[in-house]
Coordinates of C-alpha atoms in Angstrom, one line a residue:
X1 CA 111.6 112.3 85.4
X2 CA 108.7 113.8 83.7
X3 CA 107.2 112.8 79.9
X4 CA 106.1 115.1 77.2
X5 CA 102.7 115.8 78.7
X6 CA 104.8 117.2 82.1
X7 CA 103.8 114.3 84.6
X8 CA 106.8 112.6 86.9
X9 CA 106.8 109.4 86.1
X10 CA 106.4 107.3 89.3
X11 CA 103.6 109.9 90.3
X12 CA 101.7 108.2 86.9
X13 CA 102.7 104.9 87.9
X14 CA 101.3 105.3 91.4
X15 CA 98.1 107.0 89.8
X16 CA 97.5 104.1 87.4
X17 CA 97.9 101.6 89.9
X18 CA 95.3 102.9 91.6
X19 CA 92.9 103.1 89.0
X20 CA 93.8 99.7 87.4
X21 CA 92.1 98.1 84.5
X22 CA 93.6 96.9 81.1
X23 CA 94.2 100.9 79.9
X24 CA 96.2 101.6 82.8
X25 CA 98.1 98.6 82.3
X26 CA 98.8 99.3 78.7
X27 CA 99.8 102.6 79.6
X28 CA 101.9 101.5 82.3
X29 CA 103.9 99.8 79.3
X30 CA 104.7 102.5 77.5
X31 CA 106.5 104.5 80.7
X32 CA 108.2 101.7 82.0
X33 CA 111.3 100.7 80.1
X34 CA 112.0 97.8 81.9
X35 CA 112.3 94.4 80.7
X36 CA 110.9 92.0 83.4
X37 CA 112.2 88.2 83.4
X38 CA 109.7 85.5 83.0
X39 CA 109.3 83.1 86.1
X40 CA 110.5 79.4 85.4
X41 CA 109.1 76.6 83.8
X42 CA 109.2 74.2 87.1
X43 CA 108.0 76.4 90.0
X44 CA 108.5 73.1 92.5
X45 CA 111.6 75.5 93.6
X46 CA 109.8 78.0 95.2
X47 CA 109.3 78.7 99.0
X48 CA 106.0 76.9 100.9
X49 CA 106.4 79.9 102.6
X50 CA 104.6 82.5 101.1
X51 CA 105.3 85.2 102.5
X52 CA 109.2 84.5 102.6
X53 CA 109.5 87.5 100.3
X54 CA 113.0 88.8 102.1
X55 CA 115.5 86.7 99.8
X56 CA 113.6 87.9 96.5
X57 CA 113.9 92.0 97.9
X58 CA 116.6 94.2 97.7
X59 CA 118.5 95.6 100.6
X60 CA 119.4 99.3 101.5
X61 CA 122.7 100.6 102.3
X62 CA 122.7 99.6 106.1
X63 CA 121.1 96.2 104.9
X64 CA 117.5 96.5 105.9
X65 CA 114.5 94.9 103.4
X66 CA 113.3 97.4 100.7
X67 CA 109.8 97.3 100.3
X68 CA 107.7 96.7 97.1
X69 CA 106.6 99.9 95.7
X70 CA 103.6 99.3 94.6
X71 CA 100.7 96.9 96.3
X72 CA 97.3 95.7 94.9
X73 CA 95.1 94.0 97.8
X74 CA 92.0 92.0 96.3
X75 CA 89.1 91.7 98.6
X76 CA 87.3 87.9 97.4
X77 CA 84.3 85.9 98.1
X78 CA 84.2 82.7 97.0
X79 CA 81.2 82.4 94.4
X80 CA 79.7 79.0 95.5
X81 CA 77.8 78.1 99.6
X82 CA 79.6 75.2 101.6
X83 CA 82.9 73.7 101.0
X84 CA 85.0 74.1 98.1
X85 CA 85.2 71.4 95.0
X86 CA 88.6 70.2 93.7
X87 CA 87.8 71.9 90.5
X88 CA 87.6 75.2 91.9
X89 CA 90.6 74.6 93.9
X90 CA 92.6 73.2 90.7
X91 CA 91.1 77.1 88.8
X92 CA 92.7 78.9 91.2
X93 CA 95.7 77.3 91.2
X94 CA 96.2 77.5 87.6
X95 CA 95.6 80.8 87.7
X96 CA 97.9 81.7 90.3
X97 CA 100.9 79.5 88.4
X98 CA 100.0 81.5 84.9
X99 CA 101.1 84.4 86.4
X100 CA 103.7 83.0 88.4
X101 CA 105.0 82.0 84.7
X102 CA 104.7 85.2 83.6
X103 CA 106.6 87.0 86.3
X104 CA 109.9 86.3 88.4
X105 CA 109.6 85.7 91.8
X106 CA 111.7 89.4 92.7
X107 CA 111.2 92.6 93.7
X108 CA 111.3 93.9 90.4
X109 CA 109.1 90.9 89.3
X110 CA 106.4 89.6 91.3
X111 CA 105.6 88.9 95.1
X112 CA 102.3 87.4 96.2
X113 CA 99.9 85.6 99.0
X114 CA 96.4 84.4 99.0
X115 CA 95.2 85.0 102.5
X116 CA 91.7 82.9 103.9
X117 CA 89.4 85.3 106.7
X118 CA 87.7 83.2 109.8
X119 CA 84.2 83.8 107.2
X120 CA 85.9 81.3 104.8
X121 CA 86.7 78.4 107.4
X122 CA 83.2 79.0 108.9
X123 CA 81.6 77.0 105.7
X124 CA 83.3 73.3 107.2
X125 CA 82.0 71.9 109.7
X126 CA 85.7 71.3 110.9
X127 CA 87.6 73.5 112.7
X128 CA 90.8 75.0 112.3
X129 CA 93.6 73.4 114.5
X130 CA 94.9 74.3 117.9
X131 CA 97.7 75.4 116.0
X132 CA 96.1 78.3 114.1
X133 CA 95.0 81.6 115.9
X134 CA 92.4 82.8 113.8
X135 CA 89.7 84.5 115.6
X136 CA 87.2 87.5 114.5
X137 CA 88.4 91.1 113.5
X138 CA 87.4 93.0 116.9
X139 CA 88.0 97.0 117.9
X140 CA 91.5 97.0 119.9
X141 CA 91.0 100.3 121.5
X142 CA 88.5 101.9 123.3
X143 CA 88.3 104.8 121.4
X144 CA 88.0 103.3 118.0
X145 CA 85.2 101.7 115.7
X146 CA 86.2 100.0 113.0
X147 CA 84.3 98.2 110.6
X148 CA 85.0 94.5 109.8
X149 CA 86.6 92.7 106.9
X150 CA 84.8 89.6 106.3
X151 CA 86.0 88.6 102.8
X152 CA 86.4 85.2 102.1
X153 CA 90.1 86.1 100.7
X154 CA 92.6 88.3 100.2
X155 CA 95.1 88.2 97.4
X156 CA 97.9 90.8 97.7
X157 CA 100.3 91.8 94.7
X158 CA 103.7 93.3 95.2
X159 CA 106.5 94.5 92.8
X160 CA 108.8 97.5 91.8
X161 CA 107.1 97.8 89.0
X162 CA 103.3 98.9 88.3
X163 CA 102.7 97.0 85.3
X164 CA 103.9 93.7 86.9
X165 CA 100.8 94.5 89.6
X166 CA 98.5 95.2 87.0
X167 CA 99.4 92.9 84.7
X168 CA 98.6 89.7 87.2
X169 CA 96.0 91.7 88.2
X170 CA 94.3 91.5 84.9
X171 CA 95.2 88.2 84.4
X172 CA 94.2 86.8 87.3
X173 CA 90.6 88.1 85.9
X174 CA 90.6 86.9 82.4
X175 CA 91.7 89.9 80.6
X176 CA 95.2 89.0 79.8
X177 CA 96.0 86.1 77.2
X178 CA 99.6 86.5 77.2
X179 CA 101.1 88.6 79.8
X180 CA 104.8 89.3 79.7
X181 CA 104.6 87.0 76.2
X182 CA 103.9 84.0 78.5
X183 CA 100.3 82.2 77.1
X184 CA 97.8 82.7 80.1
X185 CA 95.8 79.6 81.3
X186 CA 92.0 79.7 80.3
X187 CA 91.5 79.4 84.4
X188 CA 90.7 83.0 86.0
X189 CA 90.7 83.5 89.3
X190 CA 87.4 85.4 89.1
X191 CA 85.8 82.5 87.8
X192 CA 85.6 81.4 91.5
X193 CA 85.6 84.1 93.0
X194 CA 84.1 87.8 93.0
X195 CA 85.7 91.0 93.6
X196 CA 84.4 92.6 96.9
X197 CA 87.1 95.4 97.4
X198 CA 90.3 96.5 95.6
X199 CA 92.7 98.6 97.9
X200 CA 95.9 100.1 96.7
X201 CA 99.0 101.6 97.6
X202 CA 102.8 102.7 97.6
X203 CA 105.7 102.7 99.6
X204 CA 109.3 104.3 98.9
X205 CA 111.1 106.7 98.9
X206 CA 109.5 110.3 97.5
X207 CA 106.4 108.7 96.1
X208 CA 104.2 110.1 99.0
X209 CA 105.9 113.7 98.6
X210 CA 105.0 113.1 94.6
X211 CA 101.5 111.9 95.0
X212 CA 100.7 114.3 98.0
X213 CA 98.3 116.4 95.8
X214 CA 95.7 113.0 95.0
X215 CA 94.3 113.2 98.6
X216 CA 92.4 115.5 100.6
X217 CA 94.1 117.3 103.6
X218 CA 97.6 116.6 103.1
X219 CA 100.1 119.4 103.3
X220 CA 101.9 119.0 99.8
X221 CA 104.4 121.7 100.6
X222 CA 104.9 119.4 103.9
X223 CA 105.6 116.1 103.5
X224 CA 108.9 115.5 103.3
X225 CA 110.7 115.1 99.4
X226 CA 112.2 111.4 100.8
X227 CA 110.2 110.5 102.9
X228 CA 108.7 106.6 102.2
X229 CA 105.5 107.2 104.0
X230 CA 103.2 110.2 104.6
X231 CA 104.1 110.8 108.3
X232 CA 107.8 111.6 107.0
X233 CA 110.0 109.0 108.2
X234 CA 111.2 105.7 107.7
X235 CA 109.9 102.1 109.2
X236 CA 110.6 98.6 108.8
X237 CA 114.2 98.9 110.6
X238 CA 115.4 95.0 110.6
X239 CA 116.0 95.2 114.2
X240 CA 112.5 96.6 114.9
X241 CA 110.9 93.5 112.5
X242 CA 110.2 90.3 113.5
X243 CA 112.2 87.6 111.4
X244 CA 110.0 85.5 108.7
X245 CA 110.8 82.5 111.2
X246 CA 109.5 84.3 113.6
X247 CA 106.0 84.7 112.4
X248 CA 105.8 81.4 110.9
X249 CA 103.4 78.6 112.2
X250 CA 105.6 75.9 113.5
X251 CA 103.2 73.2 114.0
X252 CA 100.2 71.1 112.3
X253 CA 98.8 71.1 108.8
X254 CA 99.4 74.8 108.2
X255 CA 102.8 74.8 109.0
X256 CA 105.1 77.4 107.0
X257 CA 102.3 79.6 106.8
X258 CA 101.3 82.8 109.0
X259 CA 98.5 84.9 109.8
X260 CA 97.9 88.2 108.9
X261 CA 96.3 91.6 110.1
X262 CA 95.2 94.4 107.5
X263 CA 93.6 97.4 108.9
X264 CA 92.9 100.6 107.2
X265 CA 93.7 103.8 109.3
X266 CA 92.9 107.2 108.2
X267 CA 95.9 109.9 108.8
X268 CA 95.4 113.4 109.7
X269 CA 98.4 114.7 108.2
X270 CA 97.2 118.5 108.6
X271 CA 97.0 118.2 112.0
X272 CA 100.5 116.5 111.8
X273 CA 102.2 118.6 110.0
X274 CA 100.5 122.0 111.0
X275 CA 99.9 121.9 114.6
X276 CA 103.2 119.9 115.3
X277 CA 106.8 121.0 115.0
X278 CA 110.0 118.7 113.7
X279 CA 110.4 118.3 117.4
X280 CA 106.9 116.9 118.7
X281 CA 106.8 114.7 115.8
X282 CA 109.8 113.5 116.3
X283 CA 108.8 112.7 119.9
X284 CA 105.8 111.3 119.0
X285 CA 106.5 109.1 116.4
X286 CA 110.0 107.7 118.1
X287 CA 110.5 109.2 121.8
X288 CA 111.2 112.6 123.5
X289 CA 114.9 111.8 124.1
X290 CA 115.2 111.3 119.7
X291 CA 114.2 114.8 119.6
X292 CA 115.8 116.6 122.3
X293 CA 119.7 115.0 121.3
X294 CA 118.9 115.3 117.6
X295 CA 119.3 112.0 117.0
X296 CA 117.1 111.8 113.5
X297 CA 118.4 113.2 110.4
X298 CA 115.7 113.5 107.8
X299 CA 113.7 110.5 107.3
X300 CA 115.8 108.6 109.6
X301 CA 117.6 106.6 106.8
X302 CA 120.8 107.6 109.3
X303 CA 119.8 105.2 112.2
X304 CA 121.0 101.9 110.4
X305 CA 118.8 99.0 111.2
X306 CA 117.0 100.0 114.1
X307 CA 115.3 103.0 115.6
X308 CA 117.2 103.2 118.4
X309 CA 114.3 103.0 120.7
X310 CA 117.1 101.4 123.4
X311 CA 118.6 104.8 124.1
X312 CA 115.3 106.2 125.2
X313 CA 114.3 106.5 128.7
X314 CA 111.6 104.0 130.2
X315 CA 107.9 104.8 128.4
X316 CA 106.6 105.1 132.4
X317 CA 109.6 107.6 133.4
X318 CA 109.1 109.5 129.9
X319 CA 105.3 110.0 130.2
X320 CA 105.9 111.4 133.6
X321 CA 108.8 113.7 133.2
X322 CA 108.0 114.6 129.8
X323 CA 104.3 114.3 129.4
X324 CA 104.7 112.7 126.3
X325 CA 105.6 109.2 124.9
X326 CA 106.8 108.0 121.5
X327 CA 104.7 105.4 119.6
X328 CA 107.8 103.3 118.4
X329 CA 108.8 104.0 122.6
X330 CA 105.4 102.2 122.9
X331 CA 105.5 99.1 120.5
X332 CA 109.0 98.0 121.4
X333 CA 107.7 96.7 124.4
X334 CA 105.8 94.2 122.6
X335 CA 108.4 91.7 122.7
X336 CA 108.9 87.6 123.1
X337 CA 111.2 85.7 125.6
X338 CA 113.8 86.4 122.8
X339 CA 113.8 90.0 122.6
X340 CA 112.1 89.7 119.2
X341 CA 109.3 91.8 117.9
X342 CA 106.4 89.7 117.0
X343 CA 105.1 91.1 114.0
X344 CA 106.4 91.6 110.8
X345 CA 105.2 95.5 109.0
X346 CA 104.9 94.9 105.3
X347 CA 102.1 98.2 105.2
X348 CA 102.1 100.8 102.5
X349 CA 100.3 104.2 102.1
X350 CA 97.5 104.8 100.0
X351 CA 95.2 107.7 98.4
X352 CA 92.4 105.6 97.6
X353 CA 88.9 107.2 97.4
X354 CA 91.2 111.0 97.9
X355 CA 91.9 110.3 101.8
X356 CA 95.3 109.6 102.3
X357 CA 95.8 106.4 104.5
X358 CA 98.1 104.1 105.2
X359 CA 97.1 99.9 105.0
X360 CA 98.5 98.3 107.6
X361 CA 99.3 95.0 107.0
X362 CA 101.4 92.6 109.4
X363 CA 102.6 89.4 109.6
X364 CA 102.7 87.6 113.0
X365 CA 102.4 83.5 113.9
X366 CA 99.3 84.3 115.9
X367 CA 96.6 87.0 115.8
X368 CA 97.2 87.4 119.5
X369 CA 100.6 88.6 118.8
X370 CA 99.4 91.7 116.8
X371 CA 96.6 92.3 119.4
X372 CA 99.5 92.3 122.0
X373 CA 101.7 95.1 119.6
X374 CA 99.0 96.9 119.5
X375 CA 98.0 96.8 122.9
X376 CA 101.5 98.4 123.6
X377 CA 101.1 101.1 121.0
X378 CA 97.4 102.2 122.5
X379 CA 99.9 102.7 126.1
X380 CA 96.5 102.5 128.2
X381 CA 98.9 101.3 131.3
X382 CA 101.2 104.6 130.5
X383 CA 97.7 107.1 130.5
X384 CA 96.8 105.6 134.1
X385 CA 99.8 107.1 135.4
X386 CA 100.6 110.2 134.0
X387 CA 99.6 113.0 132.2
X388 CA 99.9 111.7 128.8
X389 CA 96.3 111.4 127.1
X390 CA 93.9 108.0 126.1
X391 CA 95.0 110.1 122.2
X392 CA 96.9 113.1 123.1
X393 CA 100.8 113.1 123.5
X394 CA 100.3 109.4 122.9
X395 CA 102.4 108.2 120.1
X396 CA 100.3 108.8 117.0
X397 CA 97.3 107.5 118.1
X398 CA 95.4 111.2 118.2
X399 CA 96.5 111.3 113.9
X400 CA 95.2 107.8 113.1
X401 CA 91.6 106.7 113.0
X402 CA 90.9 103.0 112.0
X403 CA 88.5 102.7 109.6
X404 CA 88.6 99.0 108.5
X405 CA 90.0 95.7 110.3
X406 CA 90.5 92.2 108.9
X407 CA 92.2 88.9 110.1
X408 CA 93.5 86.2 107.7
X409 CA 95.4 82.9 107.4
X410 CA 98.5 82.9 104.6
X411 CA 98.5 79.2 104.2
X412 CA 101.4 77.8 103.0
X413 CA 101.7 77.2 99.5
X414 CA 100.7 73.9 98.9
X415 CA 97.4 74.8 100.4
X416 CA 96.7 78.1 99.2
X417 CA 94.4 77.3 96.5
X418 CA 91.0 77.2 98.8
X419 CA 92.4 75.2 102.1
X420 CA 90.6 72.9 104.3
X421 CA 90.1 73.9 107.5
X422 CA 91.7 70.4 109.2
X423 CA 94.2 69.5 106.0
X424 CA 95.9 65.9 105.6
X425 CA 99.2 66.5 107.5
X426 CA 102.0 65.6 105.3
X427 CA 99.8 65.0 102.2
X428 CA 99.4 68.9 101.3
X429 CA 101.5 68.6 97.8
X430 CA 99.1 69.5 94.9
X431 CA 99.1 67.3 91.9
X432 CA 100.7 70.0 89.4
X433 CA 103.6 71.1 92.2
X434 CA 106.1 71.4 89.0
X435 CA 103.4 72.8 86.0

């Protein structure tokens, strides 16, 4: 769907998203015709979890999560040295709830968590429990050299719709007196805090094929018209996720809440496109045996809720027959007592500063858990015994280059208005649960 000045309409979307600020937001208005319900009165109702975003998403055919579109992450460092006050904590809060107010907890409304880096919980001179793995951001492969997040926190913004992310986003910083015809508190979050980074992104079906032509070095006549992600096919198969349960803290005062990974990882989609066939990348991305039985129809929307990865042969026997191994061949092994992945994807693409790249951000009870995953997906153990390269025939690894990492805390609710490090067990209920 294109306007009178010829632009599709989610390509805009995307494109003002990105750029942000109250014009985009106002413009955002005027292409959206959607009428976006207000969030209740008495919030008491929802989740301590807060990333149990599943219930509030829609579902595709085959009954796997659908994404939000369209993501805002905002980098933070708290203004003040040492511990937090209860004034600041009771700002943030408010500002939080007036968007909250504004917006319905939905996919068409508004998802969110505020996320606290090991650099935050350095300022107490407690520290966190046994129960929280939260160490420093460090390089996971050998061939990589990421720099380091360090942020005091992270707030990240979901929804369907771009001016529901831009509209907390402006509100959250004192620019929005009503928003969605809901009065705004005088609390702003940047009050508190300062903005050290804003990252952005999409997810979904078409929207990289439509905003291909905002990034350097991506084949626009290659990426796929439905594909959700630059590298054509689809992710976030419920069998290949970890469960919410599964990556929530069980134990101690941050119980109900999780930890989270964000890295930034530059894709080399000419190389992907133009030096590969449908067949290695098909290979590469899932496993040989996908590609050689046809097994993958498009994006790969017809393999239901899982990739499949179970029909493939062994990532050892692969790599030495085949020379090759698949990176979702790889990262299946990552797996608990249970058979369970241990993280849960919720990443999203992005052409920010003209590079296409993809944020990946996952959700796991400890950070060990991701550095496992990943672990798997780098296949050092599957290089020592066969052809296959450290980066070459390797998955994807040889296409991706991490540029940034970060690790977090997603405190649950009641605490994620600056935490403690060593909170009150039991007592974490913040005076204004219900306002």
């Amino acid at each position: 769907m294109t306007d009178e000045r010829g632009i599709p309409r989610r390509e805009f979307l995307k494109s003002a998203v990105a750029i942000g600020g109250a014009a985009a937001f106002s413009a955002c208005l005027g292409r959206e015709d959607v009428d976006v319900p207000t969030g209740p009165d008495d919030l008491s109702s929802y989740p301590q979890r807060q990333h149990a975003w599943n219930e509030a998403l829609p579902r595709d055919d085959h009954g796997n999560v659908v994404a939000p579109s369209h993501r805002v992450l905002l980098y933070l460092n708290y203004r003040r040295d040492g511990p937090p006050n209860e004034d600041d904590r009771d700002q943030v809060e408010t500002a939080l709830r007036g968007i909250e107010h504004a917006y319905e907890r939905s996919g068409g409304g508004l998802l969110l968590t505020v996320s606290y880096s090991p650099a935050y919980f350095d300022r107490f001179d407690e520290s966190l429990p046994e129960d929280v793995d939260l160490p420093d951001p460090e390089a996971l492969a050998p061939f990589e050299d990421p720099e380091f997040d360090t942020p005091d926190a992270v707030v990240h913004l979901a929804s369907n719709t771009a001016q529901v992310v831009l509209g907390a986003e402006e509100a959250l910083k004192g620019n929005k007196s009503t928003l969605n015809g809901v009065d705004q508190p005088d609390a702003t979050l940047t009050d508190v805090f300062s903005i050290a980074d804003r990252r952005t992104g999409f997810i979904g079906d078409g929207l990289p094929a439509e905003n291909a032509d905002d990034a350097e070095g991506v084949p626009a006549d290659k990426v796929p018209e439905d594909a959700p992600l630059f590298m054509g096919f689809k992710s976030g198969f419920k069998k290949n996720q970890a469960s919410e349960d599964r990556v929530t803290i069980q134990s101690g005062p941050f119980a109900g809440g999780t930890t989270q990974h964000i890295s930034k990882l530059q894709l080399n989609l000419n190389q992907w496109y133009n030096q590969d066939d449908r067949w290695q990348r098909e290979a590469k991305m899932f496993c040989p045996y996908h590609a050689e039985n046809d097994v993958i129809e498009g994006a790969g929307d017809n393999l239901g809720t899982s990739s499949k990865i179970d029909d493939c042969q062994p990532t050892d026997e692969t790599a030495r027959e085949m020379g090759v191994v698949g990176h979702s061949q790889k990262s299946a092994r990552a797996r608990d007592d249970d058979d369970s992945p241990l993280i849960l994807r919720r990443d999203f693409d992005s052409t920010d500063g003209e590079t296409a790249s993809l944020h990946f951000l996952a959700l796991q009870r400890r950070i060990t858990d991701f550095v496992d995953t990943r672990e798997a997906m780098n296949g050092t153990d599957v290089t020592e015994q066969s052809a296959v390269g450290q980066r070459n025939n390797n998955g994807i690894l040889q296409y991706i280059r991490t540029e940034r990492r970060g690790n977090f805390l997603v405190p649950p609710r009641s605490l994620r208005s600056l935490p403690p490090a060593r909170p009150v067990e039991n007592a974490q209920e913040v005076t204004h649960e219900s306002s």
